[in-house]
mmCIF file of C-alpha atoms (C1' of nucleotides) and ligand atoms in Angstrom:
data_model
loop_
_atom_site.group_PDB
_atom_site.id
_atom_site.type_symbol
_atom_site.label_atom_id
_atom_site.label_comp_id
_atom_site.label_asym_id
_atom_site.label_seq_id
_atom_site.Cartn_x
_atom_site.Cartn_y
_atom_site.Cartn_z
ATOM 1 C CA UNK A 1 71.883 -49.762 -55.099
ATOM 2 C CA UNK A 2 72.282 -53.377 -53.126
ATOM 3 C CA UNK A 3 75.280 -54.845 -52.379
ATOM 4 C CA UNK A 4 75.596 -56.401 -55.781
ATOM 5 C CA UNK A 5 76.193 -53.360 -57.659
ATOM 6 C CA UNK A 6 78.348 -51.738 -54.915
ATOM 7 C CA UNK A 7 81.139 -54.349 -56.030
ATOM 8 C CA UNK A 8 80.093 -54.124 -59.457
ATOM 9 C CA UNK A 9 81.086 -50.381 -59.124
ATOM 10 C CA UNK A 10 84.398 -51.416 -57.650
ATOM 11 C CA UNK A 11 83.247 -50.154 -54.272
ATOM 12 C CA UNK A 12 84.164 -51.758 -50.756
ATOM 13 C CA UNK A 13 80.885 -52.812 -48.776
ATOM 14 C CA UNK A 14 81.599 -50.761 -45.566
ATOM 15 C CA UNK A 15 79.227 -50.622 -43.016
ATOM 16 C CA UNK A 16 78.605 -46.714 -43.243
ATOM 17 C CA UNK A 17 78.008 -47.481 -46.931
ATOM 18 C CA UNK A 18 75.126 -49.942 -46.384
ATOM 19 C CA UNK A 19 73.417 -47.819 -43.675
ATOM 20 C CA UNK A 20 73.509 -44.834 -45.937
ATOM 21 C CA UNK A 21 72.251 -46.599 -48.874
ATOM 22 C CA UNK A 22 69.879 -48.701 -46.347
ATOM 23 C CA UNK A 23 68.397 -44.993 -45.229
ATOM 24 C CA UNK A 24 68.094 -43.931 -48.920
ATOM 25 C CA UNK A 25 66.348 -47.178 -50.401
ATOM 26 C CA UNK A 26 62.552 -45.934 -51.042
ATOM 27 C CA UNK A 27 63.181 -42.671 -49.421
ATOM 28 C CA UNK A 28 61.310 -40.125 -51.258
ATOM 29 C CA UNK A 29 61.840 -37.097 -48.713
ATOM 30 C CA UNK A 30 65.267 -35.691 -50.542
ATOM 31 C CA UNK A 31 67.502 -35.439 -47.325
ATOM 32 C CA UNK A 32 70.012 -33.306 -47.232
ATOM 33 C CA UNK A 33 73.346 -34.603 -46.217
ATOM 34 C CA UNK A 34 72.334 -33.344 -42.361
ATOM 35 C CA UNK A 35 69.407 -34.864 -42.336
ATOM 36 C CA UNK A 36 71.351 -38.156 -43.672
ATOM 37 C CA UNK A 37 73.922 -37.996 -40.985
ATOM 38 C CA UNK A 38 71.269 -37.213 -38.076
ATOM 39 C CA UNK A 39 69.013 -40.157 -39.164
ATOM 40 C CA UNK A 40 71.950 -42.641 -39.311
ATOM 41 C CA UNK A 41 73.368 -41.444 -36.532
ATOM 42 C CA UNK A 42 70.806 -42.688 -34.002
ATOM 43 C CA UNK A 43 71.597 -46.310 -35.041
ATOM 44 C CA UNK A 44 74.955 -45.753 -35.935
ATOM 45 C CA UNK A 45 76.832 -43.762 -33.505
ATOM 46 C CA UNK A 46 80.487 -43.389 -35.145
ATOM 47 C CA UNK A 47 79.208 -42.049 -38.241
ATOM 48 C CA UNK A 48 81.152 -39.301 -39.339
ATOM 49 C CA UNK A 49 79.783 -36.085 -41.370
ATOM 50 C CA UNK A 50 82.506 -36.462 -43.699
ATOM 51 C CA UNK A 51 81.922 -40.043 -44.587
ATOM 52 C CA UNK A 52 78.378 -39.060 -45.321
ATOM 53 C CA UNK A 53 79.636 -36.413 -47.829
ATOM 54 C CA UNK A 54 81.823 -38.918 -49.184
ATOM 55 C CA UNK A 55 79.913 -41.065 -49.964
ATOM 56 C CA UNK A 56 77.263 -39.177 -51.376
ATOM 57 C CA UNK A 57 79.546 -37.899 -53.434
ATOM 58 C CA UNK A 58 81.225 -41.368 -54.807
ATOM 59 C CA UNK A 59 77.945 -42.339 -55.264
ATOM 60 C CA UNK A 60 76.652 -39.732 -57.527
ATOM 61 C CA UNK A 61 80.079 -40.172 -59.057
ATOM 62 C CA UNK A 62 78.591 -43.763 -60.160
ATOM 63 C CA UNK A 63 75.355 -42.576 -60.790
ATOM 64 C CA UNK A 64 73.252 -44.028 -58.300
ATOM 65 C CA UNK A 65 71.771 -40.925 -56.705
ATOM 66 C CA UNK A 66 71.391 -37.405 -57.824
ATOM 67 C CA UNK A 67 72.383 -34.409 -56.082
ATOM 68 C CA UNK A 68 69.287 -31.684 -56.343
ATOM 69 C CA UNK A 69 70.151 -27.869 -56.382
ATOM 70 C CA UNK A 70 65.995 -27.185 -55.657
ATOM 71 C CA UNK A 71 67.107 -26.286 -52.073
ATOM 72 C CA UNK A 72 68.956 -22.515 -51.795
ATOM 73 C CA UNK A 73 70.001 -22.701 -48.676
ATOM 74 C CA UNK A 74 71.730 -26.898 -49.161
ATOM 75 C CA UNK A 75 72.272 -29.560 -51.287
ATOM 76 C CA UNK A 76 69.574 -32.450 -51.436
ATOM 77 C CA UNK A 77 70.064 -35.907 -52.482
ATOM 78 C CA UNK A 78 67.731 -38.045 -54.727
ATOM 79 C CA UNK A 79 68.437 -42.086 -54.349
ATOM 80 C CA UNK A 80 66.313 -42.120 -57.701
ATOM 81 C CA UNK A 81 69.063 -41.439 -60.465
ATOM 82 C CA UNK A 82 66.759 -41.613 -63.599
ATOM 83 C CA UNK A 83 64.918 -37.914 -64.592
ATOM 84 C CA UNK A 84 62.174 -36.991 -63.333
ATOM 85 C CA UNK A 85 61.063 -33.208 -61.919
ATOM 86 C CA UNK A 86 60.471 -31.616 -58.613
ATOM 87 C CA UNK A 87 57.571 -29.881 -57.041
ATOM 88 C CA UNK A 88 59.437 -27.544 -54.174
ATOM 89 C CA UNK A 89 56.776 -25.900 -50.881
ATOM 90 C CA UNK A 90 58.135 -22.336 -50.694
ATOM 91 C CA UNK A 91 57.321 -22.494 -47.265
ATOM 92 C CA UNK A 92 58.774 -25.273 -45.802
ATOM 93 C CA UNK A 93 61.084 -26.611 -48.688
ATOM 94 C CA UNK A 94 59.410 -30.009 -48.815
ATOM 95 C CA UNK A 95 60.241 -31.531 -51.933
ATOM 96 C CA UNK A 96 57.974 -33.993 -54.145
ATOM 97 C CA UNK A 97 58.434 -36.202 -57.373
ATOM 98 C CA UNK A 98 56.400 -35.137 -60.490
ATOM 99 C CA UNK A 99 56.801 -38.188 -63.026
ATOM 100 C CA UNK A 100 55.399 -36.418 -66.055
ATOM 101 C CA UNK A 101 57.519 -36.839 -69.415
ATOM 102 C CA UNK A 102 56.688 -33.927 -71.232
ATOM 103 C CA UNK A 103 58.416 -33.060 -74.356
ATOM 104 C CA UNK A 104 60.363 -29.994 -74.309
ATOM 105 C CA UNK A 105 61.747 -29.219 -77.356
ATOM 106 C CA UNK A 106 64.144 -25.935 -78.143
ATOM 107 C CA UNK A 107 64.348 -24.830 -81.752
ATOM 108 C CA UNK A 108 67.502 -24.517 -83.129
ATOM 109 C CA UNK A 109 67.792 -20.804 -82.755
ATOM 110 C CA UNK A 110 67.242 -20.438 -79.363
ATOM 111 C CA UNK A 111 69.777 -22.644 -78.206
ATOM 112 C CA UNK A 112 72.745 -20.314 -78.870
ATOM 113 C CA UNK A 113 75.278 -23.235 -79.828
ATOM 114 C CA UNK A 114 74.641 -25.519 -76.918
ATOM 115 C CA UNK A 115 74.039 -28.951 -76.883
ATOM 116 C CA UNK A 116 71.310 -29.772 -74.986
ATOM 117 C CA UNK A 117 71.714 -33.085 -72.579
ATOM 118 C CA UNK A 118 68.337 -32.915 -70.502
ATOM 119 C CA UNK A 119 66.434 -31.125 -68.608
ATOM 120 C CA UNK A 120 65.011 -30.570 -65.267
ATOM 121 C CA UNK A 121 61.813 -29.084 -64.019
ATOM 122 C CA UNK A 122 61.097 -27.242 -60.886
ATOM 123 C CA UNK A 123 57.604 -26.786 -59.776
ATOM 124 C CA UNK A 124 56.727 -24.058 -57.070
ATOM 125 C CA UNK A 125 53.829 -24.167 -54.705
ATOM 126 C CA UNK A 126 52.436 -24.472 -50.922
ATOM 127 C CA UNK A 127 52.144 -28.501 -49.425
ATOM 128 C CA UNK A 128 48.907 -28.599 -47.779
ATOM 129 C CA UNK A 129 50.587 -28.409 -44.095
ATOM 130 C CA UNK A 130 51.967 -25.096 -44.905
ATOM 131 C CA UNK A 131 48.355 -24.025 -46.555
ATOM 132 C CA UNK A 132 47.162 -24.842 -43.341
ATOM 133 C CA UNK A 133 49.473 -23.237 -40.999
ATOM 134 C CA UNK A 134 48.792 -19.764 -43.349
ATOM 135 C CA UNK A 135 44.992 -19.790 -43.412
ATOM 136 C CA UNK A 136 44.241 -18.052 -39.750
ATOM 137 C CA UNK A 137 47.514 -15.706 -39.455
ATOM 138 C CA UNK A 138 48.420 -13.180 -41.550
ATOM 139 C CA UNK A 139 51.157 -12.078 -44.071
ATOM 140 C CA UNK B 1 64.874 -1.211 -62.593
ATOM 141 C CA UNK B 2 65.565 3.048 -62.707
ATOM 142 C CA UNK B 3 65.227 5.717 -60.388
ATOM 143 C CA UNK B 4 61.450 6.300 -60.594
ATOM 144 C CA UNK B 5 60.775 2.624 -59.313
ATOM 145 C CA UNK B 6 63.453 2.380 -56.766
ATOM 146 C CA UNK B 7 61.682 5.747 -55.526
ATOM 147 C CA UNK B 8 58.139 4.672 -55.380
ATOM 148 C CA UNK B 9 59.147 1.222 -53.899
ATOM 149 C CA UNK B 10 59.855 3.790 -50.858
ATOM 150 C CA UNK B 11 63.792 3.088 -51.571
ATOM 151 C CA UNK B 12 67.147 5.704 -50.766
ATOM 152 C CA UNK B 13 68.822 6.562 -54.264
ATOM 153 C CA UNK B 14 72.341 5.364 -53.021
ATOM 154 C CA UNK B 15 75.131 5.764 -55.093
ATOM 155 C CA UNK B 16 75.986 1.893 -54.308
ATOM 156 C CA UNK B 17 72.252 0.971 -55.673
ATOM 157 C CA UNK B 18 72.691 2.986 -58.850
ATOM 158 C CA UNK B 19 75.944 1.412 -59.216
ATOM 159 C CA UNK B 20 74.384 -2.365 -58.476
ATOM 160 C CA UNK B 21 71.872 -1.552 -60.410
ATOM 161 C CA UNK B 22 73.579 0.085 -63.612
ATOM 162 C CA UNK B 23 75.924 -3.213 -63.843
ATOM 163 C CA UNK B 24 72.828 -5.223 -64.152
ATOM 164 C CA UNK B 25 70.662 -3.875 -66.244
ATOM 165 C CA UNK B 26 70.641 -5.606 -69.578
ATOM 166 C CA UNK B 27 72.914 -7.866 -68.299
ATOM 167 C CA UNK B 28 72.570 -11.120 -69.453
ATOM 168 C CA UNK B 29 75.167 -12.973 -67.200
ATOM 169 C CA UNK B 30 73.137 -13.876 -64.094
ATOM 170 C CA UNK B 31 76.159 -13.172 -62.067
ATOM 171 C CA UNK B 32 77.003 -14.159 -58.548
ATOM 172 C CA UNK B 33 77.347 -11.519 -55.782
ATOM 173 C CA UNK B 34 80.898 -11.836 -55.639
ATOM 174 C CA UNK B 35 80.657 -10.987 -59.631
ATOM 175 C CA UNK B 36 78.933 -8.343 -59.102
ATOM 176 C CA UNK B 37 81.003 -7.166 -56.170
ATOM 177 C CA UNK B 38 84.309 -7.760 -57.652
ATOM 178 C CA UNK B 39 82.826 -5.449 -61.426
ATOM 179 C CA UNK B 40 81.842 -2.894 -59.064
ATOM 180 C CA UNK B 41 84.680 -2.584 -56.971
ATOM 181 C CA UNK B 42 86.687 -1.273 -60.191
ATOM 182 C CA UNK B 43 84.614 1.639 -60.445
ATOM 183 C CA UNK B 44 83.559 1.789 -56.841
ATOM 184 C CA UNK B 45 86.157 1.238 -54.641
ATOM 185 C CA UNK B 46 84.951 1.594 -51.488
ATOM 186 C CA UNK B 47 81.556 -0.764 -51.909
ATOM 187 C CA UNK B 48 81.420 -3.487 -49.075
ATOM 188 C CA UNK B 49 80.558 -6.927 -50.294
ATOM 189 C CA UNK B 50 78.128 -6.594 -47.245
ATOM 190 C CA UNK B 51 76.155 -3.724 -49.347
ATOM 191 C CA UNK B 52 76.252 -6.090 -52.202
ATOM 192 C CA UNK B 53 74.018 -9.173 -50.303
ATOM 193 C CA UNK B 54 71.922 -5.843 -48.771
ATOM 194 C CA UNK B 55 71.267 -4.436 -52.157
ATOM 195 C CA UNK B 56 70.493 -7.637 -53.219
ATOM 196 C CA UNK B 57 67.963 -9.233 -50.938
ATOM 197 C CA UNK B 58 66.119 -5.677 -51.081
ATOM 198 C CA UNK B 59 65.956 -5.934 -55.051
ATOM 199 C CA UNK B 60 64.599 -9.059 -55.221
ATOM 200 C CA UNK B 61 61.824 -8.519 -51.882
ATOM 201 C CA UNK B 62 60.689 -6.069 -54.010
ATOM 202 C CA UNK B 63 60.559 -8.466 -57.107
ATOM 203 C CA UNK B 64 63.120 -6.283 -59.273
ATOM 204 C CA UNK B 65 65.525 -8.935 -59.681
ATOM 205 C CA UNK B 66 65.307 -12.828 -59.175
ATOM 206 C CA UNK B 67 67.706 -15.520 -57.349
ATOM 207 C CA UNK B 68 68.713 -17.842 -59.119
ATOM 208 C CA UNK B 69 69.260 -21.883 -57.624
ATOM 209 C CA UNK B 70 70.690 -23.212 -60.806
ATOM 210 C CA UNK B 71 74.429 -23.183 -59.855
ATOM 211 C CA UNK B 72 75.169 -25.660 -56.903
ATOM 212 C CA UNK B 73 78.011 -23.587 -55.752
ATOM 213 C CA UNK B 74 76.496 -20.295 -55.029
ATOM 214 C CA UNK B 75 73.468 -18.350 -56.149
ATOM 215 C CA UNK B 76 72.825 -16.213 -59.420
ATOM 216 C CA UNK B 77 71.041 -13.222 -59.746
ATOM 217 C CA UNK B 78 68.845 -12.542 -62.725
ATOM 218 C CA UNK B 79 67.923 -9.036 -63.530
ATOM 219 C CA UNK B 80 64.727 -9.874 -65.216
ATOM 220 C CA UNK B 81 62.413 -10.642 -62.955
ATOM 221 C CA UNK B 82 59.169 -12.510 -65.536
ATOM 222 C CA UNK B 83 59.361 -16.252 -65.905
ATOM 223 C CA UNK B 84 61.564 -17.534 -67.866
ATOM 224 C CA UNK B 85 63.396 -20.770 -68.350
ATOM 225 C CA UNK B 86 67.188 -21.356 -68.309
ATOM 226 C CA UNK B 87 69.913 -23.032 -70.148
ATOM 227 C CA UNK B 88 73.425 -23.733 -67.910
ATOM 228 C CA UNK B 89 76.283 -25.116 -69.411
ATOM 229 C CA UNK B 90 77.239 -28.255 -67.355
ATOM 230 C CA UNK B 91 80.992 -27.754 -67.418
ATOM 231 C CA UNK B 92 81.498 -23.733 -67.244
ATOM 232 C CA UNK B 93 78.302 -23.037 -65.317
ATOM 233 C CA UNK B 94 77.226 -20.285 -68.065
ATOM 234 C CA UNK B 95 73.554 -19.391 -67.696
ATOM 235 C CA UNK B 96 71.598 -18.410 -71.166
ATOM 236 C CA UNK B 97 67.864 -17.829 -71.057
ATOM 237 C CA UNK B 98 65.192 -19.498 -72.860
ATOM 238 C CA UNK B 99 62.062 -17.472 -73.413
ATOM 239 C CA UNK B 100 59.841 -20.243 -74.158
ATOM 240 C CA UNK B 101 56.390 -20.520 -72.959
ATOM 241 C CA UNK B 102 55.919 -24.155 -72.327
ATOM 242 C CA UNK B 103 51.850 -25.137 -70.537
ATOM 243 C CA UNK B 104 53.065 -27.598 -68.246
ATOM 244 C CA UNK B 105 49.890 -28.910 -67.187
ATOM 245 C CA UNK B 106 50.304 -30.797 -63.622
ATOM 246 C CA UNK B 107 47.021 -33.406 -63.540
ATOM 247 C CA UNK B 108 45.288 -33.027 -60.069
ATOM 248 C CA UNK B 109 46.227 -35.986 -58.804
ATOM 249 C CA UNK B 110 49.851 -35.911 -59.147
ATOM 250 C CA UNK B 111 49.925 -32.637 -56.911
ATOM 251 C CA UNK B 112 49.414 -34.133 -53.936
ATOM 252 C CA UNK B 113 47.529 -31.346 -52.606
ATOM 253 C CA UNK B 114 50.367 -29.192 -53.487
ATOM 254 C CA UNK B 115 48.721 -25.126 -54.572
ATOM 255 C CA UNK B 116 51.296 -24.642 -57.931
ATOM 256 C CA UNK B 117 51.913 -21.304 -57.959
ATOM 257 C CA UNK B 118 55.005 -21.274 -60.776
ATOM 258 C CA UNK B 119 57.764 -23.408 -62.497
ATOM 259 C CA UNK B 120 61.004 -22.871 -63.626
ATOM 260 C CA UNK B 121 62.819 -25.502 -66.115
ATOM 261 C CA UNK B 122 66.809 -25.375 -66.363
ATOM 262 C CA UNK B 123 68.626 -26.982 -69.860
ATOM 263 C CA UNK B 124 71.419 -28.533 -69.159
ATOM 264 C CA UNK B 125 73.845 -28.683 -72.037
ATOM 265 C CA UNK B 126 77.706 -27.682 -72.922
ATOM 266 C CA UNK B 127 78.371 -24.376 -74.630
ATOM 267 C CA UNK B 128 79.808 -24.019 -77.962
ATOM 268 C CA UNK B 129 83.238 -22.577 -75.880
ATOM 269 C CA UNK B 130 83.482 -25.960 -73.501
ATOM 270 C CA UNK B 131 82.579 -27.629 -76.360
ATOM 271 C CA UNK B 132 85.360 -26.562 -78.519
ATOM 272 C CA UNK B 133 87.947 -26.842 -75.392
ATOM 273 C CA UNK B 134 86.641 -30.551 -74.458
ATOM 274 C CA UNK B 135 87.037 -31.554 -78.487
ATOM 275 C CA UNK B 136 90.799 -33.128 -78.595
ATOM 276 C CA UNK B 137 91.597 -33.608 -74.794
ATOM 277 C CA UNK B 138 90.065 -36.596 -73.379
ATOM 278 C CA UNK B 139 87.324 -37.338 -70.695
ATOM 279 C "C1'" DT C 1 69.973 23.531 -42.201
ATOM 280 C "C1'" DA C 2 68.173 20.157 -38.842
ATOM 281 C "C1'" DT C 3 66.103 15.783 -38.140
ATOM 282 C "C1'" DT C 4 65.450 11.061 -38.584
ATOM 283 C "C1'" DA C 5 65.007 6.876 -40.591
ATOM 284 C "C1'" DA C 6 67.302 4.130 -43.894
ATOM 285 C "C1'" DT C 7 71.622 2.554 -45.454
ATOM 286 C "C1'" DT C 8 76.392 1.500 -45.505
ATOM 287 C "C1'" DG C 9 80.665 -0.786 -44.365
ATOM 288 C "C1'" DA C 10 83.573 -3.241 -41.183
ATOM 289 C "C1'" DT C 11 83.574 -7.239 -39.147
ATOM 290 C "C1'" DA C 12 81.938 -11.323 -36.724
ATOM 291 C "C1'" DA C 13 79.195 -15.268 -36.987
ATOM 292 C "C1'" DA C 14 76.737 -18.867 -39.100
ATOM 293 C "C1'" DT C 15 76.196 -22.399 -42.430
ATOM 294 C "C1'" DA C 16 77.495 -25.632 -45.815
ATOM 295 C "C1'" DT C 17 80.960 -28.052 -48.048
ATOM 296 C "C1'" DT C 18 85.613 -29.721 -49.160
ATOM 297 C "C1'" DA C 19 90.407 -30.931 -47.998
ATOM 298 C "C1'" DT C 20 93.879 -33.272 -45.224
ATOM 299 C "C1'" DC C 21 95.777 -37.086 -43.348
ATOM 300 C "C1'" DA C 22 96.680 -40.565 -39.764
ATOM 301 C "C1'" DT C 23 94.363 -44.715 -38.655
ATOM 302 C "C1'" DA C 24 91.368 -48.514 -39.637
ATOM 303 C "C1'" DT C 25 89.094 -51.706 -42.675
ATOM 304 C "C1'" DT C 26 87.971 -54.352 -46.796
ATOM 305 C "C1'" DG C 27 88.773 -57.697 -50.149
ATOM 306 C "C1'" DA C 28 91.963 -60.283 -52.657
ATOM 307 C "C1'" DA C 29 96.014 -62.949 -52.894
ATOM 308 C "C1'" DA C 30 99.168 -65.988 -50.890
ATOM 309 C "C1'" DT D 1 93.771 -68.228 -42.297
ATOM 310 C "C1'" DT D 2 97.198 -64.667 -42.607
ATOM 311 C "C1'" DT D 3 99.138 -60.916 -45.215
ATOM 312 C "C1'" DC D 4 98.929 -56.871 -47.639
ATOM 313 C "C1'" DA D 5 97.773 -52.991 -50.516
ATOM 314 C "C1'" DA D 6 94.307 -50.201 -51.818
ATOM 315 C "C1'" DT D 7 90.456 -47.988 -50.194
ATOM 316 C "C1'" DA D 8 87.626 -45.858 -46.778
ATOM 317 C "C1'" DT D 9 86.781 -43.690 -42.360
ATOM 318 C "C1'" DG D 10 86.761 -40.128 -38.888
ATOM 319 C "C1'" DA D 11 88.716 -36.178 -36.652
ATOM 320 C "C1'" DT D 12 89.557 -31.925 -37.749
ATOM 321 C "C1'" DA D 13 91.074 -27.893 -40.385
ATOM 322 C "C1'" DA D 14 90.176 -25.086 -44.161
ATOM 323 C "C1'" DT D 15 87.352 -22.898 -47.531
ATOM 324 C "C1'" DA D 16 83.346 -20.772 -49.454
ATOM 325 C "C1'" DT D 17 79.177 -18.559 -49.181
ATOM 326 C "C1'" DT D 18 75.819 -16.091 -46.837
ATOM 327 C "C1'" DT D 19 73.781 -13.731 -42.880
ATOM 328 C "C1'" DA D 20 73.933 -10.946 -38.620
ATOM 329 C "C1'" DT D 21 75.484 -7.018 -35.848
ATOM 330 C "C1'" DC D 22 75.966 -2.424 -35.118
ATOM 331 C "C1'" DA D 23 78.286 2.130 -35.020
ATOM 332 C "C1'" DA D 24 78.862 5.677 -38.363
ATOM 333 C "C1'" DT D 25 77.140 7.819 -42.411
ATOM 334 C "C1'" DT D 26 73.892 9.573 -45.632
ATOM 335 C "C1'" DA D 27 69.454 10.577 -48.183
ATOM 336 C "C1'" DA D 28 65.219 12.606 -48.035
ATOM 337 C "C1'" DT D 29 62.013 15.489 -45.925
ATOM 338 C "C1'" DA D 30 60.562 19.433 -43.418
HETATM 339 MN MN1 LIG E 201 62.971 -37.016 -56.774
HETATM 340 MN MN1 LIG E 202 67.517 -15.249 -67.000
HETATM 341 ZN ZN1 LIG E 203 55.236 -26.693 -46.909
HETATM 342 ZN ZN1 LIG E 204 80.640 -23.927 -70.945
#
DNA sequence: TATTAATTGATAAATATTATCATATTGAAA
DNA sequence: TTTCAATATGATAATATTTATCAATTAATA
């Protein structure tokens, strides 16, 4: 989102804004909202935690990010809105983009009444750090 | 899971299992701990919500149950622990399975040295219930 | 029945998120 | 530019969920 479509959103073009969409631009890593606030912090030392949940919210409100539930333990934030699935490291939570469209289709009967609105798929494995790490200690 | 397999997974019979255990089985809910607590307690009045998480994390080490990371607000515990895929209503957070045995084939190069070990797809729809209570109020 | 290792339950602590609200800032209008 | 109202921020409290601690209890075995 650039500055353009902040005011197109009716949005005000605070600072705290820019250097949280600024972090986010390209960012493929899924921060949570701590790692957010940590990052910007460095360069931006007034940040508050609650701005950072604020807007992360307002901006999933508009649609510009998506908020990930891969994570158990915390939320995780996606500054690419459009679909697209997940491959999640059991060990160390990293989380990557799979852009596959596959075509998941639900008969009738085994959708119980609901409407159906999209989907989301969550891949399991090990990243190749953690495979490392494993291979020369046990369990 | 019944009495044999709790047993020769080298568990106690406690009367709080049985009871955690009777109130899931068949159930198709994928409640939250604090549902589970809160059915219990009727019955059970002296079960700590401490016993609950205990019983919980034990089931599912042993693989008798699954957690669930569908809801955002808190987890969801499945009492069937095989793959399956999930549908969750986006407004009342209902959870419905979908036995459906998708091949979602991940082409080597998009796993980014990632070892896949499983997947897990949620639906996200609205129930026939939200449905009906959305249909002649607004938003 | 005695023993002991596992389990429970009360409670504290940790973690993550949301709410509150006084103060500050933005953006638009004058 | 200055003024002003709506919006946003930041400090902090509150809430929600989950995990940790540990003394007391209980299940299973001998
Ligand atoms: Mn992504
Ligand atoms: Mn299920
Ligand atoms: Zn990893
Ligand atoms: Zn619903």
């Amino acid at each position: 989102m650039d500055r353009q479509k902040i005011k197109e959103a009716g949005l005000k073009l605070t600072p705290q804004r820019l250097a949280i969409l600024d972090y986010l631009r390209d960012n493929l890593e899924h921060p949570s909202a701590e790692d957010i606030y940590k990052a910007i912090l460095e360069r931006f030392p007034t940040m508050s935690f609650a701005t950072v949940y604020n807007t992360l919210e307002t901006l999933r409100e508009k649609g510009a990010i998506q908020e990930l539930t891969i994570d158990p333990q915390k939320k995780r934030f996606d500054p690419n809105p459009r679909p697209h699935h997940h491959l999640i490291c059991n060990r160390c939570k990293k989380i990557l983009d799979i852009h596959i469209d596959y075509q998941l289709h639900v008969p009738e009967e085994k959708k119980n009444g609901f409407e159906i609105v999209g989907n989301h798929i969550e891949f399991y494995g090990i990243c190749p750090g953690c495979r490392l790490k494993m291979s020369g200690m046990q369990s």
